mmCIF file of C-alpha atoms in Angstrom:
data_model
loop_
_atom_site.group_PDB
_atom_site.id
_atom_site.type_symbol
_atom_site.label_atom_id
_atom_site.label_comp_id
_atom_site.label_asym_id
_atom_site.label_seq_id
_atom_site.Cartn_x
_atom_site.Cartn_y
_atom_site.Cartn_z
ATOM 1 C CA UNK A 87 2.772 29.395 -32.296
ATOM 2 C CA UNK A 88 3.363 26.793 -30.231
ATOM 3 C CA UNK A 89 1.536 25.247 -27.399
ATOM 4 C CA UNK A 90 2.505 25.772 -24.209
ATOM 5 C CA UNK A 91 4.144 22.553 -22.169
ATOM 6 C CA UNK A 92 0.876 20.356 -20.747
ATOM 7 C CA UNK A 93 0.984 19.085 -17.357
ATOM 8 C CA UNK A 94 -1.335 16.607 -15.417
ATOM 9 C CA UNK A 95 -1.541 15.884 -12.130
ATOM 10 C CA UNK A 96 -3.053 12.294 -10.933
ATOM 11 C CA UNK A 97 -4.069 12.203 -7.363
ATOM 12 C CA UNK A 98 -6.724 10.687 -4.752
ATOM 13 C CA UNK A 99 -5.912 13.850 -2.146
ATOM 14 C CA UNK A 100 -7.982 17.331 -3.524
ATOM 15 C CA UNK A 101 -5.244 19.201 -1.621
ATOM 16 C CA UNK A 102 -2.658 17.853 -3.255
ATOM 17 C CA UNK A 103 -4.120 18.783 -6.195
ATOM 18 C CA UNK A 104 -5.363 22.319 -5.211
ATOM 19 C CA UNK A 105 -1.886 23.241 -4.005
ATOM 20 C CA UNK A 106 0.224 21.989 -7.040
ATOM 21 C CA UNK A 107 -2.597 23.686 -9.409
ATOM 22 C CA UNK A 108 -1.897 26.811 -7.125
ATOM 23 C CA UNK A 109 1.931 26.507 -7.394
ATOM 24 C CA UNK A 110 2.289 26.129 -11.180
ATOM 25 C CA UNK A 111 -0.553 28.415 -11.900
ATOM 26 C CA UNK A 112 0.756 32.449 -13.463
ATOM 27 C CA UNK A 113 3.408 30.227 -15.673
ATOM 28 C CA UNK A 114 2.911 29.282 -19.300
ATOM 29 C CA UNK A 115 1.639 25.499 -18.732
ATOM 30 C CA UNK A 116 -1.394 23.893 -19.534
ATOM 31 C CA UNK A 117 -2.531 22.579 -16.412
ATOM 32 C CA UNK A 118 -4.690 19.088 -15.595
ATOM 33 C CA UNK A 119 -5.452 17.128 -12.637
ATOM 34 C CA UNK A 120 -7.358 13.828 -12.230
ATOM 35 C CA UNK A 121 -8.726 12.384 -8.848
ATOM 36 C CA UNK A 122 -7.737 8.687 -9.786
ATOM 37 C CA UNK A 123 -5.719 6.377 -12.639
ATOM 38 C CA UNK A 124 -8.966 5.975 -14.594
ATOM 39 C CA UNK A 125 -9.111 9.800 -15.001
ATOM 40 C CA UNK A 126 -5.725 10.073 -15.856
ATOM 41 C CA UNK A 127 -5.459 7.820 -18.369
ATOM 42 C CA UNK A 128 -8.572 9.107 -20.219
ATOM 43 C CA UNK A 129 -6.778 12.470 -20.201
ATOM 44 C CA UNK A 130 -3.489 11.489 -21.301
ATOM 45 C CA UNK A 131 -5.223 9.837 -24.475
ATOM 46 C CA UNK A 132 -6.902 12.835 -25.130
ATOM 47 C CA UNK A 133 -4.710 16.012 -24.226
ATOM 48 C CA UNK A 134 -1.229 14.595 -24.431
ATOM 49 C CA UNK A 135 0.800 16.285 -21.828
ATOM 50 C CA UNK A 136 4.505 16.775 -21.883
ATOM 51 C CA UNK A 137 4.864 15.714 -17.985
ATOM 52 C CA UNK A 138 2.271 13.525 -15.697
ATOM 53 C CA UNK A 139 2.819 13.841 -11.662
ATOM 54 C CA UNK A 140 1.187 10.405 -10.601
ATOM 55 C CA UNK A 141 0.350 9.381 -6.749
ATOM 56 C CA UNK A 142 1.227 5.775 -6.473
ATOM 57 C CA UNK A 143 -1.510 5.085 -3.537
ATOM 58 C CA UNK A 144 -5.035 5.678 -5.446
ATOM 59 C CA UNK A 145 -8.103 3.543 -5.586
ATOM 60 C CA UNK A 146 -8.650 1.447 -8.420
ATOM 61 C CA UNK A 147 -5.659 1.455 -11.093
ATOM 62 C CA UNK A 148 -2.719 1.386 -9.143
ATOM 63 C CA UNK A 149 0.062 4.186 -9.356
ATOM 64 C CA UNK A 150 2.443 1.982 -10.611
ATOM 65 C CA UNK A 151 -0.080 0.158 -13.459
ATOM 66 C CA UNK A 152 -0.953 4.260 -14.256
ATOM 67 C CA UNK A 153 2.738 4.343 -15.401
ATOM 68 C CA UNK A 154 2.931 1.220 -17.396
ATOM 69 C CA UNK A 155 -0.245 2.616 -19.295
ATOM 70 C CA UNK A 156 0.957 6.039 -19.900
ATOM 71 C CA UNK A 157 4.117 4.633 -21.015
ATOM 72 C CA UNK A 158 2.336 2.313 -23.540
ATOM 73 C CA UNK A 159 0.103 5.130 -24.830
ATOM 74 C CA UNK A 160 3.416 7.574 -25.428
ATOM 75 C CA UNK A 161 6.808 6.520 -23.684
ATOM 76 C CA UNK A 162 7.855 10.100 -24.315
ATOM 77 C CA UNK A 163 5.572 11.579 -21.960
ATOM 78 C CA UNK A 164 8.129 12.523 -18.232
ATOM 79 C CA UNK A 165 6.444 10.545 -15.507
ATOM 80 C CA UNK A 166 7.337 11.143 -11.615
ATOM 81 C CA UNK A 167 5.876 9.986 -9.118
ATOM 82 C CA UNK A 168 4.595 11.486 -5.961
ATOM 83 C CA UNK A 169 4.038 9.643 -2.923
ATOM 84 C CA UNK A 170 3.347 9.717 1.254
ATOM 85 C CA UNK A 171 4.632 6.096 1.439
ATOM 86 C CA UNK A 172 8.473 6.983 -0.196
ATOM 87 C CA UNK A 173 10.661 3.928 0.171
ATOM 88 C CA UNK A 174 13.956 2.562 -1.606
ATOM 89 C CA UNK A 175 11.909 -0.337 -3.147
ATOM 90 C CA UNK A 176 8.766 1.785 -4.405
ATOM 91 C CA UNK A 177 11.285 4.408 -6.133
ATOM 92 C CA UNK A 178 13.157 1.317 -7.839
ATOM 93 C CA UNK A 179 9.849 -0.148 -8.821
ATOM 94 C CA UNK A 180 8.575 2.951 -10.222
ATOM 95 C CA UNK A 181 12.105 3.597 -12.390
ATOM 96 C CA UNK A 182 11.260 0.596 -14.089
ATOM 97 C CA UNK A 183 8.335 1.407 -14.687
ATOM 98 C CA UNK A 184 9.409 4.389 -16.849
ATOM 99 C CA UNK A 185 9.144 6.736 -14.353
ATOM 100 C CA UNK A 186 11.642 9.379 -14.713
ATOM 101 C CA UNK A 187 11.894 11.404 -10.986
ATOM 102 C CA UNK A 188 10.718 10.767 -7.860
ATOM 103 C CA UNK A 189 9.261 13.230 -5.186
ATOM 104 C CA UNK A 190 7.986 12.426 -1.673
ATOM 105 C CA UNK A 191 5.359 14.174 0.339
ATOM 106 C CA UNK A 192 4.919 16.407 1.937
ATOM 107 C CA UNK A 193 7.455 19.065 -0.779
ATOM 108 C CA UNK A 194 7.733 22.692 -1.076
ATOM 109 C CA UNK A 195 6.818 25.277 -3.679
ATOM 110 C CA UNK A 196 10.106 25.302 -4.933
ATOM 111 C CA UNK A 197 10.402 21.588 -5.214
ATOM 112 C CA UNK A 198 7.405 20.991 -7.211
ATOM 113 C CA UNK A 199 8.988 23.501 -9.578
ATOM 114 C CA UNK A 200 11.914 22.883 -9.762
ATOM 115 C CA UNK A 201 11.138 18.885 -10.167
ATOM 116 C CA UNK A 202 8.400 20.222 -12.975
ATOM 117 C CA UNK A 203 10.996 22.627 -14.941
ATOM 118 C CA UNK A 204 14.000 19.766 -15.181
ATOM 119 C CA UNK A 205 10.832 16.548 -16.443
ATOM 120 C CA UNK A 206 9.783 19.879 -19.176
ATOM 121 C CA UNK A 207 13.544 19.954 -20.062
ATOM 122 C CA UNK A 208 13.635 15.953 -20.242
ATOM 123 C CA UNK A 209 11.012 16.040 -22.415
ATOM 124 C CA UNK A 210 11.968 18.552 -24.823
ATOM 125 C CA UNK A 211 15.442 16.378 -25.205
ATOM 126 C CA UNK A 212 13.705 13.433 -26.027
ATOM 127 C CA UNK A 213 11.892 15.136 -28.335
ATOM 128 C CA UNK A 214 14.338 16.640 -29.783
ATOM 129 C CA UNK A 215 16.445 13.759 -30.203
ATOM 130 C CA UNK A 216 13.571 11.587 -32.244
ATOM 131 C CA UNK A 217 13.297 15.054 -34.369
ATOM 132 C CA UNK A 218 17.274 14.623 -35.098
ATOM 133 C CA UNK A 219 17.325 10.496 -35.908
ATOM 134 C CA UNK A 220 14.104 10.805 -37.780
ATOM 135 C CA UNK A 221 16.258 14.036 -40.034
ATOM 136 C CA UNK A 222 19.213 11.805 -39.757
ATOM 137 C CA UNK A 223 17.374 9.105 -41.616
ATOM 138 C CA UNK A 224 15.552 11.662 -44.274
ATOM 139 C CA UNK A 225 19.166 12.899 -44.984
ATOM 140 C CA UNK A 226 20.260 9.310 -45.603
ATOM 141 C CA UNK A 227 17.578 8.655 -47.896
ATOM 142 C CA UNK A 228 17.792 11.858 -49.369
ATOM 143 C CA UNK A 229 21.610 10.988 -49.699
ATOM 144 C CA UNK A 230 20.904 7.715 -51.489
ATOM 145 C CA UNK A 231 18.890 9.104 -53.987
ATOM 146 C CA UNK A 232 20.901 12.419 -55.045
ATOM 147 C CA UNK A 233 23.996 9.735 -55.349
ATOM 148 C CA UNK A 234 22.354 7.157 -57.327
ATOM 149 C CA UNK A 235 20.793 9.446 -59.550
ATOM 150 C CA UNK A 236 23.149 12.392 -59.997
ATOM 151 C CA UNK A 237 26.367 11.205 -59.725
ATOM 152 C CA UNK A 238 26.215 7.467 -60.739
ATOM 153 C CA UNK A 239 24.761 7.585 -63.892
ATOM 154 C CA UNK A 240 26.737 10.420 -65.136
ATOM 155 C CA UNK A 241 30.301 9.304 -63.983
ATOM 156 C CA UNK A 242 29.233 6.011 -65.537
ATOM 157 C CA UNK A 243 28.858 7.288 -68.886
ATOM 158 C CA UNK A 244 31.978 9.207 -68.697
ATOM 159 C CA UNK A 245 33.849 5.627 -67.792
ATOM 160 C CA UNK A 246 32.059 3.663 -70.466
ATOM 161 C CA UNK A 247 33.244 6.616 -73.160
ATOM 162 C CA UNK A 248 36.687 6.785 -71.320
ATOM 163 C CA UNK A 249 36.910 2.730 -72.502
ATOM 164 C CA UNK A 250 36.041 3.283 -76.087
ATOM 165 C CA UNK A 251 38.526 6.248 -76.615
ATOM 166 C CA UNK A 252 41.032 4.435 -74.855
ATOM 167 C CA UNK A 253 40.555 1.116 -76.927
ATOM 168 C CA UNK A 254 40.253 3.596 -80.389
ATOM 169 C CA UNK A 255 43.437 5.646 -79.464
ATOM 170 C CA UNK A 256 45.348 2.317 -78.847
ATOM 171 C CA UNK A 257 47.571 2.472 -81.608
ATOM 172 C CA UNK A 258 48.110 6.239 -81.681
ATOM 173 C CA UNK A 259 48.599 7.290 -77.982
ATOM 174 C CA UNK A 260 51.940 8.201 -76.881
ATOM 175 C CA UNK A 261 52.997 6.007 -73.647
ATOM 176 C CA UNK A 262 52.636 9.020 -71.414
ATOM 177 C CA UNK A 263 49.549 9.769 -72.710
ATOM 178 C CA UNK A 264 48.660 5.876 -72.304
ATOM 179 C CA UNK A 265 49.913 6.423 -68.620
ATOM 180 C CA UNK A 266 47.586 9.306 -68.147
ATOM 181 C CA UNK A 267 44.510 7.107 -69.845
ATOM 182 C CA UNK A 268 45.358 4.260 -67.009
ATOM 183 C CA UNK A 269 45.120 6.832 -64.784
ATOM 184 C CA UNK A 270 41.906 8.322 -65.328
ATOM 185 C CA UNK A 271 40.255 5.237 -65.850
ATOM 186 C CA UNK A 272 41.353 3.997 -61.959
ATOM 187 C CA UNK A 273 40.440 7.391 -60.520
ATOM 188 C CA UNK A 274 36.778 6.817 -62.201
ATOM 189 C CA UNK A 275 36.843 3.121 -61.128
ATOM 190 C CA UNK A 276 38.112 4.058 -57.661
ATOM 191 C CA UNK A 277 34.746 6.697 -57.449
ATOM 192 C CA UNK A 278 32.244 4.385 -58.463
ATOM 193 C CA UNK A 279 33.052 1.864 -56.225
ATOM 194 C CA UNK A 280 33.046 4.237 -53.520
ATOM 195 C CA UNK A 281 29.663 5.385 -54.940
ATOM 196 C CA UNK A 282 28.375 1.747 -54.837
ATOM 197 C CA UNK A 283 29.723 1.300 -50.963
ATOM 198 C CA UNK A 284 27.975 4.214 -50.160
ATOM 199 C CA UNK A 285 24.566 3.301 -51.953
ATOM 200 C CA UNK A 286 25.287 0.225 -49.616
ATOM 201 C CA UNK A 287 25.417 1.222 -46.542
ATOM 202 C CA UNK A 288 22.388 3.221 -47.088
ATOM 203 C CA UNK A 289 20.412 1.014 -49.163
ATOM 204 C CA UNK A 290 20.364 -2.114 -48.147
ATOM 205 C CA UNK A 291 17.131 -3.664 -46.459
ATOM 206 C CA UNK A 292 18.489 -5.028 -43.194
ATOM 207 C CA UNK A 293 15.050 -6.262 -41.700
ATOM 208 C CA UNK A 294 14.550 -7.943 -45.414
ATOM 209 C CA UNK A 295 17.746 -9.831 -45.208
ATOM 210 C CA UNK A 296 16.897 -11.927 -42.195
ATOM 211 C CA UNK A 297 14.177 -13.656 -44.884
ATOM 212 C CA UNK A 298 17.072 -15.676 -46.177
ATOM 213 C CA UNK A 299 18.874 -16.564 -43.550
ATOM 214 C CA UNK A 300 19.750 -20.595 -43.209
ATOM 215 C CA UNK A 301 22.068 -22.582 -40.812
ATOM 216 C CA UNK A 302 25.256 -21.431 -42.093
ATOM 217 C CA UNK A 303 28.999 -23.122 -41.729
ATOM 218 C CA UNK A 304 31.157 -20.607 -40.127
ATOM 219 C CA UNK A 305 34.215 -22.511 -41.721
ATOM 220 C CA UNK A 306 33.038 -22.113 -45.015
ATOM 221 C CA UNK A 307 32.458 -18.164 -44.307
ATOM 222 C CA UNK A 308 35.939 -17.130 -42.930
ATOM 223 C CA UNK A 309 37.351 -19.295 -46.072
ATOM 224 C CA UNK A 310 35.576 -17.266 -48.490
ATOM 225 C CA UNK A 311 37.014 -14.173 -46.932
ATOM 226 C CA UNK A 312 40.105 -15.373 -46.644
ATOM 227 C CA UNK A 313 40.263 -15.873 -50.002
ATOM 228 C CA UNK A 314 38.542 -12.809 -50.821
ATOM 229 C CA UNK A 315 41.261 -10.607 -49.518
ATOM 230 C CA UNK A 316 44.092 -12.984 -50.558
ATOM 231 C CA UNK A 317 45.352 -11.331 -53.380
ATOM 232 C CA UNK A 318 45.475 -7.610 -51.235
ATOM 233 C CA UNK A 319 47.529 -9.283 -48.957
ATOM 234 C CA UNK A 320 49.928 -10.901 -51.075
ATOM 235 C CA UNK A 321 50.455 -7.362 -52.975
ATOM 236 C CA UNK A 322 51.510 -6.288 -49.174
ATOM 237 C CA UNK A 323 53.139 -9.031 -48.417
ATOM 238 C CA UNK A 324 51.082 -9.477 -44.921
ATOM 239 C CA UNK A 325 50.425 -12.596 -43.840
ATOM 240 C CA UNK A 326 46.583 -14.125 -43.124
ATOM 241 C CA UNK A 327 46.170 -17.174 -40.818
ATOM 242 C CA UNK A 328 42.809 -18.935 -40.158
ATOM 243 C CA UNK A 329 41.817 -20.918 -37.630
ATOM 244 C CA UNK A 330 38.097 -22.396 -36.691
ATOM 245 C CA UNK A 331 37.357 -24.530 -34.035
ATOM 246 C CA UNK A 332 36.678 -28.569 -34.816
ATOM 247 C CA UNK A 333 33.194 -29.160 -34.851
ATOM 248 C CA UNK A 334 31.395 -25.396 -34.551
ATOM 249 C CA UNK A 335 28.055 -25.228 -34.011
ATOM 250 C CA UNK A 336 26.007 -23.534 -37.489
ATOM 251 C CA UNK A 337 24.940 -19.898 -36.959
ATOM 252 C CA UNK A 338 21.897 -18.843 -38.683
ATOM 253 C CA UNK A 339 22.293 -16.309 -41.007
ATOM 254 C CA UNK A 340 23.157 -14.788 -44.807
ATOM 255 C CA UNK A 341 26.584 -16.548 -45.973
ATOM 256 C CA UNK A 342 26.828 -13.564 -48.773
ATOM 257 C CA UNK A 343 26.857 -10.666 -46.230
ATOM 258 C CA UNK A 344 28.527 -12.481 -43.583
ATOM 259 C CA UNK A 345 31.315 -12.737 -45.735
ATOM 260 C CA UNK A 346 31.473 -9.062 -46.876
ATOM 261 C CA UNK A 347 31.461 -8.267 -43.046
ATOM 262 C CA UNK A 348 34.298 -10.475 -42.285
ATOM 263 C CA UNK A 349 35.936 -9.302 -45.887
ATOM 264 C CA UNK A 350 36.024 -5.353 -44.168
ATOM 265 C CA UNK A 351 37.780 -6.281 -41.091
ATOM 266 C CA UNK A 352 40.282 -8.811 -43.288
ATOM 267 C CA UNK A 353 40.502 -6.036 -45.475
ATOM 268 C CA UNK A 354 40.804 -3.378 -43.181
ATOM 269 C CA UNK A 355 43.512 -5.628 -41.240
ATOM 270 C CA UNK A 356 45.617 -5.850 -43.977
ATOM 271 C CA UNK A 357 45.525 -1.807 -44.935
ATOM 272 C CA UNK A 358 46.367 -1.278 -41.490
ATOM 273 C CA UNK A 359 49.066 -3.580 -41.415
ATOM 274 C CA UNK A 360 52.635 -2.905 -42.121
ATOM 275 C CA UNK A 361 54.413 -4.691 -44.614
ATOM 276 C CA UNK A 362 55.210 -8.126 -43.953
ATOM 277 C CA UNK A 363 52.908 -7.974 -40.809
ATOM 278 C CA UNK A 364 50.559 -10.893 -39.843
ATOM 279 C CA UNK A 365 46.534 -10.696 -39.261
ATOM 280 C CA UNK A 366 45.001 -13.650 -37.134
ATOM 281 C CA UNK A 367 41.023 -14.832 -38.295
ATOM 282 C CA UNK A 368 40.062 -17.225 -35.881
ATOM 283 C CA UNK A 369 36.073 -18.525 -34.624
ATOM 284 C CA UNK A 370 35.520 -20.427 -31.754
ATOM 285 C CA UNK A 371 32.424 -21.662 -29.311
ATOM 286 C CA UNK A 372 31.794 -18.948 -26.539
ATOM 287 C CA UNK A 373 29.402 -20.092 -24.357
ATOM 288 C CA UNK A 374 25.650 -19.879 -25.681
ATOM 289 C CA UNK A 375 27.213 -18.798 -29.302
ATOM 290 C CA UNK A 376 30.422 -18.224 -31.319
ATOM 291 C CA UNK A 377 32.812 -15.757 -31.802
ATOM 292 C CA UNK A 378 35.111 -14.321 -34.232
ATOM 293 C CA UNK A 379 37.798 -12.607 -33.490
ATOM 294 C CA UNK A 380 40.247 -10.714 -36.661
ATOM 295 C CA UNK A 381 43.498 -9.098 -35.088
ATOM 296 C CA UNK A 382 46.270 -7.743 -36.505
ATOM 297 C CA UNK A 383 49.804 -6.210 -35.645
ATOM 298 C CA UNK A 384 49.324 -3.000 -37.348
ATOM 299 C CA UNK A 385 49.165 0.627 -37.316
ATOM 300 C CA UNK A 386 46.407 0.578 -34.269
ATOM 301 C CA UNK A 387 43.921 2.874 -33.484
ATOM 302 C CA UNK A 388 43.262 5.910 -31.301
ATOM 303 C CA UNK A 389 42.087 6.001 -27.509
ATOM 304 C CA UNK A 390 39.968 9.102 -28.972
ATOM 305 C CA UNK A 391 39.147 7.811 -32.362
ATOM 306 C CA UNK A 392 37.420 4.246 -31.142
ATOM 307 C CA UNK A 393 33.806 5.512 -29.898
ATOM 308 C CA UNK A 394 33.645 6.533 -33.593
ATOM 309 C CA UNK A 395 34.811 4.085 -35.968
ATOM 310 C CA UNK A 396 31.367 2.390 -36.642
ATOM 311 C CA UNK A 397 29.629 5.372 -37.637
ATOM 312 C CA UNK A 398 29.310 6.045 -41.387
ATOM 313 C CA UNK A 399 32.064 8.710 -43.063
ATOM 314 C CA UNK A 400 34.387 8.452 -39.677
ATOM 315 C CA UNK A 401 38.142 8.443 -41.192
ATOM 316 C CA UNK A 402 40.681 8.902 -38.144
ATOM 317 C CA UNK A 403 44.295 10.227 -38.476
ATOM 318 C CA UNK A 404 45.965 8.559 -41.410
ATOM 319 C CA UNK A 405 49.246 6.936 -38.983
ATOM 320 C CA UNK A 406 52.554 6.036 -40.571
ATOM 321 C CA UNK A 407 52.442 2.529 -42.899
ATOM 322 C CA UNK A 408 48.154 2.255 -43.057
ATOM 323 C CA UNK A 409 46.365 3.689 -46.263
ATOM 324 C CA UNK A 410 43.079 5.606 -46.557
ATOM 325 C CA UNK A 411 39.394 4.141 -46.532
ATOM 326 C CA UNK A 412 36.462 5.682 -47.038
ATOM 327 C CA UNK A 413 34.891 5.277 -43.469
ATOM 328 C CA UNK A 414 32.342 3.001 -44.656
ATOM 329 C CA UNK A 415 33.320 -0.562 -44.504
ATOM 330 C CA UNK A 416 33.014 -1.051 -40.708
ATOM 331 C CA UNK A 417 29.451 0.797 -40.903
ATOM 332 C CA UNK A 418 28.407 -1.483 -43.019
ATOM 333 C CA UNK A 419 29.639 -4.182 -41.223
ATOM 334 C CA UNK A 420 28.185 -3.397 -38.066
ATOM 335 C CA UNK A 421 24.677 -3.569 -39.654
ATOM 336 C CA UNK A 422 25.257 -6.740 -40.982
ATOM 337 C CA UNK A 423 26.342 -8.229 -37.780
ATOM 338 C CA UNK A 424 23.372 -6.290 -35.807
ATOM 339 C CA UNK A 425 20.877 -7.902 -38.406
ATOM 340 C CA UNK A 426 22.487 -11.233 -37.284
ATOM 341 C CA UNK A 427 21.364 -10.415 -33.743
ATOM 342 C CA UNK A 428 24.864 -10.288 -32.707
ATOM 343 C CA UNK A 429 27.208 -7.525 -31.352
ATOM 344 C CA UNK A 430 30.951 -6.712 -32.982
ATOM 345 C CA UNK A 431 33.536 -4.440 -30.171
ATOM 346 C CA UNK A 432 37.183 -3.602 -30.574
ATOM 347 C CA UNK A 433 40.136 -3.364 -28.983
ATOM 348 C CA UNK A 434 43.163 -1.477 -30.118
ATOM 349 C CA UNK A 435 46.258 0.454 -29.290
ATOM 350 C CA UNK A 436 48.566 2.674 -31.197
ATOM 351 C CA UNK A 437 51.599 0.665 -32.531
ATOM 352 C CA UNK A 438 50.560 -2.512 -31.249
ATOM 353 C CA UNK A 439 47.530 -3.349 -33.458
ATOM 354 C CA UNK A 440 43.650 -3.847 -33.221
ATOM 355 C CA UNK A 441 41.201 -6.813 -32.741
ATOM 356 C CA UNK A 442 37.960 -7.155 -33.581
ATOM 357 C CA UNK A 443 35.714 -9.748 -31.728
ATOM 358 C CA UNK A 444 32.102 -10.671 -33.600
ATOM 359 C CA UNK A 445 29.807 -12.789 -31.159
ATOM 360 C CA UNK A 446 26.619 -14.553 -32.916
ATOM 361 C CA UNK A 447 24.150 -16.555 -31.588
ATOM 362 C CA UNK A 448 24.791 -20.234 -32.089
ATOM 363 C CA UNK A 449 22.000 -22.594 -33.203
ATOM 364 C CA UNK A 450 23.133 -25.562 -31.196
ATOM 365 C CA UNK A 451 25.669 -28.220 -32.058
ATOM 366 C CA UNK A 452 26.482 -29.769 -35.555
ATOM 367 C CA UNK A 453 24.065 -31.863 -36.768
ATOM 368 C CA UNK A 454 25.484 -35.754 -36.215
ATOM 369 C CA UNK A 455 27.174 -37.402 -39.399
ATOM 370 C CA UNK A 456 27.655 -33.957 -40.638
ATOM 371 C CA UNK A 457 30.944 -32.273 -38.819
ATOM 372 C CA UNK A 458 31.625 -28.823 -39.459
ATOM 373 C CA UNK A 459 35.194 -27.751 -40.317
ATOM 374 C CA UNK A 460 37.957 -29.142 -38.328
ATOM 375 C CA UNK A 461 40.629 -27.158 -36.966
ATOM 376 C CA UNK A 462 42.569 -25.951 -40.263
ATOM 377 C CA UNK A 463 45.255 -23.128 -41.395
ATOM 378 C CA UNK A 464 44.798 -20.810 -43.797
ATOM 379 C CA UNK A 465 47.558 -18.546 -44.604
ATOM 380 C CA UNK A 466 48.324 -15.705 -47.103
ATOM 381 C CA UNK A 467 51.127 -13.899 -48.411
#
């Protein structure tokens, strides 16, 4: 069964703490009071209540320290404050100082529990939001592990003996039944590389990778991808310019996955693109760090489909000239960039394209005798 919802109440006045004690008491709460911070404190270590009520005027520890404490011991735990001395600037000091309501003397019953009820309700959502991420991540682990293990190495057994039939049956096989070979063996191909991007995205050890980051040449990291997604384009006939500014400060960072993240957006730029459309790579200095921007003339996306497009598995409406993904790639992407300590947004409309903007932080300007990349073209059909 569980425990009913605790409550403390820290205050210098006895009949402040009499009368709430009186108010609250017949309901299913575990009730506490404490004449000063010290007290408090030493009974939020030790009976970990849902909601505190702290006075900001007490002797010693100072209302406003109180909540600083509490919120170091459990930042979960509601804090409001209760206070003679109400002012704009105390209720703005104690906000930041994690308190989440604020109620002046003198109050009524109905106050007090009404302002107790809606910090219990807080704190069961906060709870019950760390209970969903924390079964979010289980799930992703979970995920990992039922994919690598029981789908992987099967379906990879059936391609490897796919390849040996096909390369025994060579001189035998009719040429639709040749046809229907090439066919299976892209459909398997096709489902283990969509088994690999998904092992990616939930695999791969994002606080790790910032142990091999090194100053990095931005120009050398939108070539790569350029030329990584060359041959895509020229299939589509979609043009790819490049452009990077002359003498860009180095970002710090892993040229491998840096890539891949620019490769999705390239990628996804020129799926989304109709054919003989154009998609724009460019990086420039923005104030404190750089930014790269990927934009394209293409399909666009959806007012109602953009709060979603970095989550993992999110596919939007398939428009008119754009071909399917698998809802990964920009996932994946946006935990690369984040382990950069840098931010990636979008803007798009429908029929008139999308552009992505990455901002990094900069590590300063190019070392003398050693210019980065100068202003240069890259292009793709």
């Amino acid at each position: 069964m569980n425990n009913p919802p605790g409550v403390l109440i820290i205050d210098d006045e006895e009949v402040v703490l009499d009368s709430c004690t009186q108010i609250l008491q017949g309901r299913n709460y575990q009730l506490a009071t404490a004449p000063d911070g010290a007290r408090g404190l030493e009974l939020v270590g030790s009976l970990k209540p849902d909601i505190v009520f702290v006075d900001l005027k007490m002797p010693g520890i100072p209302g406003l320290d109180v909540l600083e404490k509490i919120r170091e011991v459990d930042p979960t735990i509601v804090t409001i404050v209760i206070t003679g001395f109400a002012t704009v600037s105390s209720a703005v000091d104690a906000m930041k100082r994690g308190a989440y309501d604020f109620l002046p003397k003198p109050f009524t019953p109905d106050e007090f529990r009404l302002i107790t009820q809606r910090g219990l309700e807080k704190r069961k959502l906060v709870l019950e939001t760390i209970a969903l991420r924390r079964e979010k991540e289980l799930l992703k682990e979970h995920f990992a592990a039922i994919v690598s293990h029981e789908l992987k190495s099967p379906l990879g057994a059936v391609q490897q003996n796919l390849y040996a039939l096909i390369q025994e049956l060579e001189g035998i096989l009719s040429e639709s039944q040749r046809d229907r070979m090439g066919r299976m063996k892209g459909s398997l191909d096709a489902l283990l590389k969509l088994i690999h991007t998904w092992l990616r995205l939930y695999t791969t050890d994002i606080e790790g990778l910032e142990q091999t980051f090194q100053p990095l040449s931005l120009g050398v990291v939108v070539s790569k991808a350029v030329e990584n997604v060359r041959p895509h384009a020229i299939r589509k006939d979609v043009e790819v310019e490049a452009a990077v500014q002359e003498a860009l400060p180095p970002v710090e960072g892993d040229e491998g996955t840096l890539v891949e993240a620019l490769v999705n957006l390239l990628g996804n730029a020129v799926k989304f693109s109709r054919t003989g459309g154009r998609v724009h790579v460019s990086a420039r200095r923005e104030g404190n760090g750089v930014a790269i921007t990927v934009a394209d003339s293409g399909v666009g996306i959806a007012r109602e489909d953009l709060p979603f497009i970095f989550e993992g598995f999110f596919v939007g409406k398939l428009r008119p000239g754009a071909e399917r993904g698998s809802g990964l790639g920009l996932a994946i992407t946006r935990r690369i960039i984040e382990a950069h300590h840098g931010v990636i947004s979008v803007v798009s409309e429908l029929g008139k394209g999308s552009t992505f903007l990455i901002r990094l932080p900069a590590m300063g300007p190019a070392p003398s005798g050693q210019p980065l990349e100068a202003d240069h073209q890259v292009e793709s059909r």
